[in-house]
Amino acid sequence: MLQTLYDYFWWERLWLPVNLTWADLEDRDGRTYAKASDLYITLPMALLFLIVRYLFELYIATPLAALLNVKAKTRLRAPPNPTLEHFYLTSGKQPKQVEVELLSRKSGLSGRQVERWFRRRRNQDRPSLLKKFREASWRFTFYLVAFIAGMAVIVDKPWFYDLKKVWEGYPIQSIIPSQYWYYMIELSFYWSLLFSVASDVKRKDFKEQIIHHVATIILISFSWFANYIRAGTLIMAVHDSSDYLLESAKMFNYAGWKNTCNSIFIVFAVVFIITRLVILPFWILHCTTVYPLELYPAFFGYYFFNSMMGVLQLLHIFWAYLILRMAYKFLTGKVVEDERSDREETESSEGEEATAGGGAKSRPLANGHPILNNHHKND
């Protein structure tokens, strides 16, 4: 049974064009070809990424946050209350008025005290400003290095300038060490993001982020299996080209540098629109959907790869909508909040919340993808 499933999964007609077999992609004459077994290393590398991230956030991001005066708020904790805690964990974090009245009778607290308890309890679960800054610092560092390394890998290749050469000789295209490591590092990083998703800052587009990570892992893995490596390196470089701008804008946002944050956001928005809504669909997707059909009939791998590309493109359109909506508010002088943010609730009017560091730099900030807030925020 298992052998049958294994044989069917690796059936050449799923992965390769007609009249080609895995034997055609065996190493020979000093030329190395992509193999599925190459990707086994990405799982331990993902765990290594998690260790490196922990050390980076502890010894680099945290001192940098202190240098920029990024401090976590000192939040008043909700006092222990088994009745309210049970409702919070099992029924919901924002009780309706009728539920507030019921909980008031059960707990012996006034309705106002119950509402205050839930506000404090929700704030306890929100990530601190310091946590957000450290996460953004790590991603900024990776995306910047990955973009520079990716460009170094592809900028001297003929298919970078002539996309028809992506398919020249396909699928009998050997790989070079720089392509191998670019793939392994990118895939390992996205595995690490998936592994850490439970502890990372959660945003309103959490489900979309999960879909993005899974689709990216599938796309990178499949492109390696089917030897779509030339196209894969172009796609990864296009994605990395704007991500580091996003993360750097978030860092300045958390540090309270509004003008710098806003300026970087505008640059990010322009780069994102150009790369994700112009270059990717009209150059790269055209390259992966049209040019291959000039060489061989469509097969399952062709449809699967481009379907995954379509999923990513839909996510890009969704995020572009949020970015453009924020940019419009920003340019028209309106107060801008992160479209995906989850604002921290304050009780300052009641004198119930103290802040460490005070001032603009410790103001509540949201979580989200597009960053801005005339105040400002992001992913």
PDB file of N, CA and C in Angstrom, residues 241-321:
ATOM      1  N   SER A 241      12.550  41.531  -2.293  1.00  0.00           N
ATOM      2  CA  SER A 241      12.921  42.900  -2.636  1.00  0.00           C
ATOM      3  C   SER A 241      12.178  43.959  -1.840  1.00  0.00           C
ATOM      4  N   SER A 242      10.993  43.635  -1.336  1.00  0.00           N
ATOM      5  CA  SER A 242      10.237  44.630  -0.565  1.00  0.00           C
ATOM      6  C   SER A 242      10.109  44.282   0.911  1.00  0.00           C
ATOM      7  N   ASP A 243      10.305  43.024   1.268  1.00  0.00           N
ATOM      8  CA  ASP A 243      10.058  42.598   2.647  1.00  0.00           C
ATOM      9  C   ASP A 243      10.970  43.295   3.661  1.00  0.00           C
ATOM     10  N   TYR A 244      12.225  43.519   3.311  1.00  0.00           N
ATOM     11  CA  TYR A 244      13.129  44.147   4.279  1.00  0.00           C
ATOM     12  C   TYR A 244      12.742  45.609   4.516  1.00  0.00           C
ATOM     13  N   LEU A 245      12.143  46.265   3.513  1.00  0.00           N
ATOM     14  CA  LEU A 245      11.669  47.641   3.701  1.00  0.00           C
ATOM     15  C   LEU A 245      10.512  47.664   4.689  1.00  0.00           C
ATOM     16  N   LEU A 246       9.631  46.701   4.561  1.00  0.00           N
ATOM     17  CA  LEU A 246       8.505  46.591   5.479  1.00  0.00           C
ATOM     18  C   LEU A 246       8.980  46.435   6.918  1.00  0.00           C
ATOM     19  N   GLU A 247       9.916  45.522   7.126  1.00  0.00           N
ATOM     20  CA  GLU A 247      10.389  45.258   8.482  1.00  0.00           C
ATOM     21  C   GLU A 247      11.164  46.450   9.062  1.00  0.00           C
ATOM     22  N   SER A 248      11.935  47.142   8.226  1.00  0.00           N
ATOM     23  CA  SER A 248      12.676  48.304   8.737  1.00  0.00           C
ATOM     24  C   SER A 248      11.714  49.422   9.117  1.00  0.00           C
ATOM     25  N   ALA A 249      10.630  49.597   8.345  1.00  0.00           N
ATOM     26  CA  ALA A 249       9.632  50.608   8.691  1.00  0.00           C
ATOM     27  C   ALA A 249       8.979  50.279  10.029  1.00  0.00           C
ATOM     28  N   LYS A 250       8.716  49.007  10.267  1.00  0.00           N
ATOM     29  CA  LYS A 250       8.144  48.614  11.556  1.00  0.00           C
ATOM     30  C   LYS A 250       9.100  48.933  12.700  1.00  0.00           C
ATOM     31  N   MET A 251      10.368  48.675  12.488  1.00  0.00           N
ATOM     32  CA  MET A 251      11.354  48.963  13.534  1.00  0.00           C
ATOM     33  C   MET A 251      11.340  50.448  13.909  1.00  0.00           C
ATOM     34  N   PHE A 252      11.334  51.322  12.894  1.00  0.00           N
ATOM     35  CA  PHE A 252      11.307  52.756  13.180  1.00  0.00           C
ATOM     36  C   PHE A 252       9.968  53.169  13.790  1.00  0.00           C
ATOM     37  N   ASN A 253       8.911  52.483  13.406  1.00  0.00           N
ATOM     38  CA  ASN A 253       7.608  52.758  13.996  1.00  0.00           C
ATOM     39  C   ASN A 253       7.626  52.468  15.495  1.00  0.00           C
ATOM     40  N   TYR A 254       8.145  51.305  15.853  1.00  0.00           N
ATOM     41  CA  TYR A 254       8.202  50.929  17.260  1.00  0.00           C
ATOM     42  C   TYR A 254       9.112  51.864  18.054  1.00  0.00           C
ATOM     43  N   ALA A 255      10.121  52.427  17.372  1.00  0.00           N
ATOM     44  CA  ALA A 255      11.040  53.347  18.041  1.00  0.00           C
ATOM     45  C   ALA A 255      10.473  54.762  18.125  1.00  0.00           C
ATOM     46  N   GLY A 256       9.316  54.992  17.478  1.00  0.00           N
ATOM     47  CA  GLY A 256       8.697  56.302  17.547  1.00  0.00           C
ATOM     48  C   GLY A 256       9.222  57.295  16.530  1.00  0.00           C
ATOM     49  N   TRP A 257       9.971  56.835  15.538  1.00  0.00           N
ATOM     50  CA  TRP A 257      10.513  57.724  14.504  1.00  0.00           C
ATOM     51  C   TRP A 257       9.472  57.828  13.391  1.00  0.00           C
ATOM     52  N   LYS A 258       8.466  58.659  13.602  1.00  0.00           N
ATOM     53  CA  LYS A 258       7.323  58.686  12.685  1.00  0.00           C
ATOM     54  C   LYS A 258       7.699  59.090  11.262  1.00  0.00           C
ATOM     55  N   ASN A 259       8.472  60.149  11.122  1.00  0.00           N
ATOM     56  CA  ASN A 259       8.798  60.639   9.783  1.00  0.00           C
ATOM     57  C   ASN A 259       9.612  59.618   8.993  1.00  0.00           C
ATOM     58  N   THR A 260      10.589  59.007   9.664  1.00  0.00           N
ATOM     59  CA  THR A 260      11.396  57.981   8.996  1.00  0.00           C
ATOM     60  C   THR A 260      10.535  56.786   8.614  1.00  0.00           C
ATOM     61  N   CYS A 261       9.681  56.375   9.536  1.00  0.00           N
ATOM     62  CA  CYS A 261       8.779  55.253   9.284  1.00  0.00           C
ATOM     63  C   CYS A 261       7.881  55.546   8.094  1.00  0.00           C
ATOM     64  N   ASN A 262       7.277  56.722   8.060  1.00  0.00           N
ATOM     65  CA  ASN A 262       6.364  57.075   6.980  1.00  0.00           C
ATOM     66  C   ASN A 262       7.069  57.129   5.636  1.00  0.00           C
ATOM     67  N   SER A 263       8.293  57.652   5.631  1.00  0.00           N
ATOM     68  CA  SER A 263       9.047  57.738   4.378  1.00  0.00           C
ATOM     69  C   SER A 263       9.371  56.353   3.841  1.00  0.00           C
ATOM     70  N   ILE A 264       9.823  55.470   4.729  1.00  0.00           N
ATOM     71  CA  ILE A 264      10.138  54.106   4.305  1.00  0.00           C
ATOM     72  C   ILE A 264       8.876  53.388   3.848  1.00  0.00           C
ATOM     73  N   PHE A 265       7.759  53.672   4.504  1.00  0.00           N
ATOM     74  CA  PHE A 265       6.506  53.034   4.110  1.00  0.00           C
ATOM     75  C   PHE A 265       6.138  53.382   2.672  1.00  0.00           C
ATOM     76  N   ILE A 266       6.308  54.644   2.300  1.00  0.00           N
ATOM     77  CA  ILE A 266       5.987  55.055   0.936  1.00  0.00           C
ATOM     78  C   ILE A 266       6.880  54.318  -0.062  1.00  0.00           C
ATOM     79  N   VAL A 267       8.184  54.215   0.267  1.00  0.00           N
ATOM     80  CA  VAL A 267       9.107  53.483  -0.611  1.00  0.00           C
ATOM     81  C   VAL A 267       8.680  52.020  -0.692  1.00  0.00           C
ATOM     82  N   PHE A 268       8.352  51.448   0.466  1.00  0.00           N
ATOM     83  CA  PHE A 268       7.900  50.052   0.498  1.00  0.00           C
ATOM     84  C   PHE A 268       6.662  49.851  -0.364  1.00  0.00           C
ATOM     85  N   ALA A 269       5.681  50.754  -0.238  1.00  0.00           N
ATOM     86  CA  ALA A 269       4.444  50.624  -1.003  1.00  0.00           C
ATOM     87  C   ALA A 269       4.717  50.641  -2.505  1.00  0.00           C
ATOM     88  N   VAL A 270       5.592  51.539  -2.940  1.00  0.00           N
ATOM     89  CA  VAL A 270       5.923  51.631  -4.362  1.00  0.00           C
ATOM     90  C   VAL A 270       6.610  50.349  -4.837  1.00  0.00           C
ATOM     91  N   VAL A 271       7.601  49.883  -4.065  1.00  0.00           N
ATOM     92  CA  VAL A 271       8.332  48.667  -4.447  1.00  0.00           C
ATOM     93  C   VAL A 271       7.400  47.459  -4.442  1.00  0.00           C
ATOM     94  N   PHE A 272       6.520  47.384  -3.435  1.00  0.00           N
ATOM     95  CA  PHE A 272       5.593  46.253  -3.340  1.00  0.00           C
ATOM     96  C   PHE A 272       4.673  46.214  -4.560  1.00  0.00           C
ATOM     97  N   ILE A 273       4.095  47.351  -4.895  1.00  0.00           N
ATOM     98  CA  ILE A 273       3.163  47.397  -6.032  1.00  0.00           C
ATOM     99  C   ILE A 273       3.879  47.010  -7.325  1.00  0.00           C
ATOM    100  N   ILE A 274       5.079  47.556  -7.529  1.00  0.00           N
ATOM    101  CA  ILE A 274       5.810  47.272  -8.766  1.00  0.00           C
ATOM    102  C   ILE A 274       6.207  45.799  -8.859  1.00  0.00           C
ATOM    103  N   THR A 275       6.737  45.255  -7.770  1.00  0.00           N
ATOM    104  CA  THR A 275       7.242  43.878  -7.820  1.00  0.00           C
ATOM    105  C   THR A 275       6.135  42.837  -7.757  1.00  0.00           C
ATOM    106  N   ARG A 276       5.124  43.055  -6.893  1.00  0.00           N
ATOM    107  CA  ARG A 276       4.097  42.030  -6.689  1.00  0.00           C
ATOM    108  C   ARG A 276       2.905  42.139  -7.642  1.00  0.00           C
ATOM    109  N   LEU A 277       2.608  43.346  -8.116  1.00  0.00           N
ATOM    110  CA  LEU A 277       1.436  43.517  -8.973  1.00  0.00           C
ATOM    111  C   LEU A 277       1.788  43.830 -10.426  1.00  0.00           C
ATOM    112  N   VAL A 278       3.065  44.021 -10.713  1.00  0.00           N
ATOM    113  CA  VAL A 278       3.479  44.282 -12.086  1.00  0.00           C
ATOM    114  C   VAL A 278       4.480  43.228 -12.553  1.00  0.00           C
ATOM    115  N   ILE A 279       5.654  43.220 -11.929  1.00  0.00           N
ATOM    116  CA  ILE A 279       6.710  42.297 -12.361  1.00  0.00           C
ATOM    117  C   ILE A 279       6.283  40.837 -12.195  1.00  0.00           C
ATOM    118  N   LEU A 280       5.749  40.495 -11.026  1.00  0.00           N
ATOM    119  CA  LEU A 280       5.413  39.086 -10.781  1.00  0.00           C
ATOM    120  C   LEU A 280       4.332  38.565 -11.734  1.00  0.00           C
ATOM    121  N   PRO A 281       3.174  39.232 -11.856  1.00  0.00           N
ATOM    122  CA  PRO A 281       2.150  38.669 -12.756  1.00  0.00           C
ATOM    123  C   PRO A 281       2.437  38.849 -14.238  1.00  0.00           C
ATOM    124  N   PHE A 282       3.013  39.983 -14.630  1.00  0.00           N
ATOM    125  CA  PHE A 282       3.144  40.270 -16.057  1.00  0.00           C
ATOM    126  C   PHE A 282       4.480  39.829 -16.659  1.00  0.00           C
ATOM    127  N   TRP A 283       5.458  39.549 -15.817  1.00  0.00           N
ATOM    128  CA  TRP A 283       6.728  39.021 -16.315  1.00  0.00           C
ATOM    129  C   TRP A 283       6.922  37.575 -15.859  1.00  0.00           C
ATOM    130  N   ILE A 284       6.950  37.378 -14.532  1.00  0.00           N
ATOM    131  CA  ILE A 284       7.273  36.050 -14.017  1.00  0.00           C
ATOM    132  C   ILE A 284       6.154  35.046 -14.305  1.00  0.00           C
ATOM    133  N   LEU A 285       4.909  35.396 -13.969  1.00  0.00           N
ATOM    134  CA  LEU A 285       3.805  34.471 -14.233  1.00  0.00           C
ATOM    135  C   LEU A 285       3.628  34.227 -15.731  1.00  0.00           C
ATOM    136  N   HIS A 286       3.843  35.232 -16.523  1.00  0.00           N
ATOM    137  CA  HIS A 286       3.797  35.049 -17.981  1.00  0.00           C
ATOM    138  C   HIS A 286       4.884  34.069 -18.411  1.00  0.00           C
ATOM    139  N   CYS A 287       6.039  34.186 -17.762  1.00  0.00           N
ATOM    140  CA  CYS A 287       7.158  33.291 -18.066  1.00  0.00           C
ATOM    141  C   CYS A 287       6.828  31.844 -17.715  1.00  0.00           C
ATOM    142  N   THR A 288       6.132  31.622 -16.595  1.00  0.00           N
ATOM    143  CA  THR A 288       5.861  30.250 -16.150  1.00  0.00           C
ATOM    144  C   THR A 288       4.604  29.652 -16.771  1.00  0.00           C
ATOM    145  N   THR A 289       3.741  30.479 -17.344  1.00  0.00           N
ATOM    146  CA  THR A 289       2.512  29.949 -17.934  1.00  0.00           C
ATOM    147  C   THR A 289       2.558  29.863 -19.459  1.00  0.00           C
ATOM    148  N   VAL A 290       3.238  30.785 -20.111  1.00  0.00           N
ATOM    149  CA  VAL A 290       3.221  30.856 -21.568  1.00  0.00           C
ATOM    150  C   VAL A 290       4.428  30.164 -22.201  1.00  0.00           C
ATOM    151  N   TYR A 291       5.628  30.524 -21.767  1.00  0.00           N
ATOM    152  CA  TYR A 291       6.835  30.007 -22.419  1.00  0.00           C
ATOM    153  C   TYR A 291       6.975  28.484 -22.353  1.00  0.00           C
ATOM    154  N   PRO A 292       6.625  27.829 -21.219  1.00  0.00           N
ATOM    155  CA  PRO A 292       6.782  26.366 -21.189  1.00  0.00           C
ATOM    156  C   PRO A 292       5.958  25.650 -22.257  1.00  0.00           C
ATOM    157  N   LEU A 293       4.798  26.204 -22.596  1.00  0.00           N
ATOM    158  CA  LEU A 293       3.926  25.553 -23.578  1.00  0.00           C
ATOM    159  C   LEU A 293       4.497  25.609 -24.985  1.00  0.00           C
ATOM    160  N   GLU A 294       5.507  26.448 -25.168  1.00  0.00           N
ATOM    161  CA  GLU A 294       6.184  26.485 -26.472  1.00  0.00           C
ATOM    162  C   GLU A 294       7.151  25.318 -26.628  1.00  0.00           C
ATOM    163  N   LEU A 295       7.441  24.636 -25.497  1.00  0.00           N
ATOM    164  CA  LEU A 295       8.432  23.558 -25.510  1.00  0.00           C
ATOM    165  C   LEU A 295       7.816  22.183 -25.318  1.00  0.00           C
ATOM    166  N   TYR A 296       6.741  22.083 -24.524  1.00  0.00           N
ATOM    167  CA  TYR A 296       6.159  20.776 -24.236  1.00  0.00           C
ATOM    168  C   TYR A 296       4.687  20.962 -23.849  1.00  0.00           C
ATOM    169  N   PRO A 297       3.875  19.905 -23.952  1.00  0.00           N
ATOM    170  CA  PRO A 297       2.460  20.000 -23.548  1.00  0.00           C
ATOM    171  C   PRO A 297       2.353  20.204 -22.036  1.00  0.00           C
ATOM    172  N   ALA A 298       1.273  20.831 -21.625  1.00  0.00           N
ATOM    173  CA  ALA A 298       1.049  21.053 -20.194  1.00  0.00           C
ATOM    174  C   ALA A 298       0.912  19.710 -19.474  1.00  0.00           C
ATOM    175  N   PHE A 299       1.431  19.629 -18.267  1.00  0.00           N
ATOM    176  CA  PHE A 299       1.330  18.415 -17.454  1.00  0.00           C
ATOM    177  C   PHE A 299       0.943  18.843 -16.044  1.00  0.00           C
ATOM    178  N   PHE A 300       0.743  17.859 -15.156  1.00  0.00           N
ATOM    179  CA  PHE A 300       0.250  18.165 -13.805  1.00  0.00           C
ATOM    180  C   PHE A 300       1.144  19.180 -13.104  1.00  0.00           C
ATOM    181  N   GLY A 301       2.455  18.994 -13.177  1.00  0.00           N
ATOM    182  CA  GLY A 301       3.368  19.909 -12.500  1.00  0.00           C
ATOM    183  C   GLY A 301       3.212  21.342 -12.980  1.00  0.00           C
ATOM    184  N   TYR A 302       2.973  21.514 -14.252  1.00  0.00           N
ATOM    185  CA  TYR A 302       2.759  22.845 -14.820  1.00  0.00           C
ATOM    186  C   TYR A 302       1.536  23.502 -14.180  1.00  0.00           C
ATOM    187  N   TYR A 303       0.428  22.752 -14.127  1.00  0.00           N
ATOM    188  CA  TYR A 303      -0.795  23.300 -13.540  1.00  0.00           C
ATOM    189  C   TYR A 303      -0.643  23.543 -12.038  1.00  0.00           C
ATOM    190  N   PHE A 304       0.016  22.616 -11.343  1.00  0.00           N
ATOM    191  CA  PHE A 304       0.164  22.743  -9.894  1.00  0.00           C
ATOM    192  C   PHE A 304       1.020  23.956  -9.531  1.00  0.00           C
ATOM    193  N   PHE A 305       2.152  24.094 -10.194  1.00  0.00           N
ATOM    194  CA  PHE A 305       3.060  25.207  -9.912  1.00  0.00           C
ATOM    195  C   PHE A 305       2.352  26.542 -10.129  1.00  0.00           C
ATOM    196  N   ASN A 306       1.674  26.684 -11.241  1.00  0.00           N
ATOM    197  CA  ASN A 306       1.024  27.951 -11.540  1.00  0.00           C
ATOM    198  C   ASN A 306      -0.211  28.187 -10.676  1.00  0.00           C
ATOM    199  N   SER A 307      -0.833  27.127 -10.181  1.00  0.00           N
ATOM    200  CA  SER A 307      -1.932  27.282  -9.226  1.00  0.00           C
ATOM    201  C   SER A 307      -1.416  27.866  -7.914  1.00  0.00           C
ATOM    202  N   MET A 308      -0.278  27.377  -7.437  1.00  0.00           N
ATOM    203  CA  MET A 308       0.319  27.919  -6.232  1.00  0.00           C
ATOM    204  C   MET A 308       0.738  29.379  -6.436  1.00  0.00           C
ATOM    205  N   MET A 309       1.237  29.681  -7.610  1.00  0.00           N
ATOM    206  CA  MET A 309       1.560  31.063  -7.934  1.00  0.00           C
ATOM    207  C   MET A 309       0.305  31.930  -7.897  1.00  0.00           C
ATOM    208  N   GLY A 310      -0.813  31.370  -8.351  1.00  0.00           N
ATOM    209  CA  GLY A 310      -2.072  32.105  -8.308  1.00  0.00           C
ATOM    210  C   GLY A 310      -2.523  32.395  -6.886  1.00  0.00           C
ATOM    211  N   VAL A 311      -2.328  31.423  -5.983  1.00  0.00           N
ATOM    212  CA  VAL A 311      -2.668  31.635  -4.573  1.00  0.00           C
ATOM    213  C   VAL A 311      -1.854  32.797  -4.002  1.00  0.00           C
ATOM    214  N   LEU A 312      -0.550  32.788  -4.277  1.00  0.00           N
ATOM    215  CA  LEU A 312       0.297  33.879  -3.788  1.00  0.00           C
ATOM    216  C   LEU A 312      -0.133  35.213  -4.383  1.00  0.00           C
ATOM    217  N   GLN A 313      -0.505  35.203  -5.654  1.00  0.00           N
ATOM    218  CA  GLN A 313      -0.904  36.462  -6.290  1.00  0.00           C
ATOM    219  C   GLN A 313      -2.175  37.017  -5.665  1.00  0.00           C
ATOM    220  N   LEU A 314      -3.115  36.166  -5.305  1.00  0.00           N
ATOM    221  CA  LEU A 314      -4.326  36.622  -4.624  1.00  0.00           C
ATOM    222  C   LEU A 314      -3.985  37.254  -3.272  1.00  0.00           C
ATOM    223  N   LEU A 315      -3.045  36.650  -2.549  1.00  0.00           N
ATOM    224  CA  LEU A 315      -2.609  37.239  -1.278  1.00  0.00           C
ATOM    225  C   LEU A 315      -1.945  38.586  -1.507  1.00  0.00           C
ATOM    226  N   HIS A 316      -1.174  38.712  -2.575  1.00  0.00           N
ATOM    227  CA  HIS A 316      -0.531  39.992  -2.881  1.00  0.00           C
ATOM    228  C   HIS A 316      -1.573  41.074  -3.165  1.00  0.00           C
ATOM    229  N   ILE A 317      -2.630  40.713  -3.866  1.00  0.00           N
ATOM    230  CA  ILE A 317      -3.695  41.671  -4.150  1.00  0.00           C
ATOM    231  C   ILE A 317      -4.382  42.101  -2.861  1.00  0.00           C
ATOM    232  N   PHE A 318      -4.625  41.146  -1.965  1.00  0.00           N
ATOM    233  CA  PHE A 318      -5.237  41.442  -0.666  1.00  0.00           C
ATOM    234  C   PHE A 318      -4.369  42.412   0.125  1.00  0.00           C
ATOM    235  N   TRP A 319      -3.067  42.121   0.212  1.00  0.00           N
ATOM    236  CA  TRP A 319      -2.174  43.010   0.971  1.00  0.00           C
ATOM    237  C   TRP A 319      -1.998  44.355   0.271  1.00  0.00           C
ATOM    238  N   ALA A 320      -1.978  44.360  -1.055  1.00  0.00           N
ATOM    239  CA  ALA A 320      -1.856  45.627  -1.786  1.00  0.00           C
ATOM    240  C   ALA A 320      -3.052  46.525  -1.496  1.00  0.00           C
ATOM    241  N   TYR A 321      -4.238  45.925  -1.384  1.00  0.00           N
ATOM    242  CA  TYR A 321      -5.434  46.695  -1.041  1.00  0.00           C
ATOM    243  C   TYR A 321      -5.264  47.380   0.314  1.00  0.00           C
TER     244      TYR A 321
END
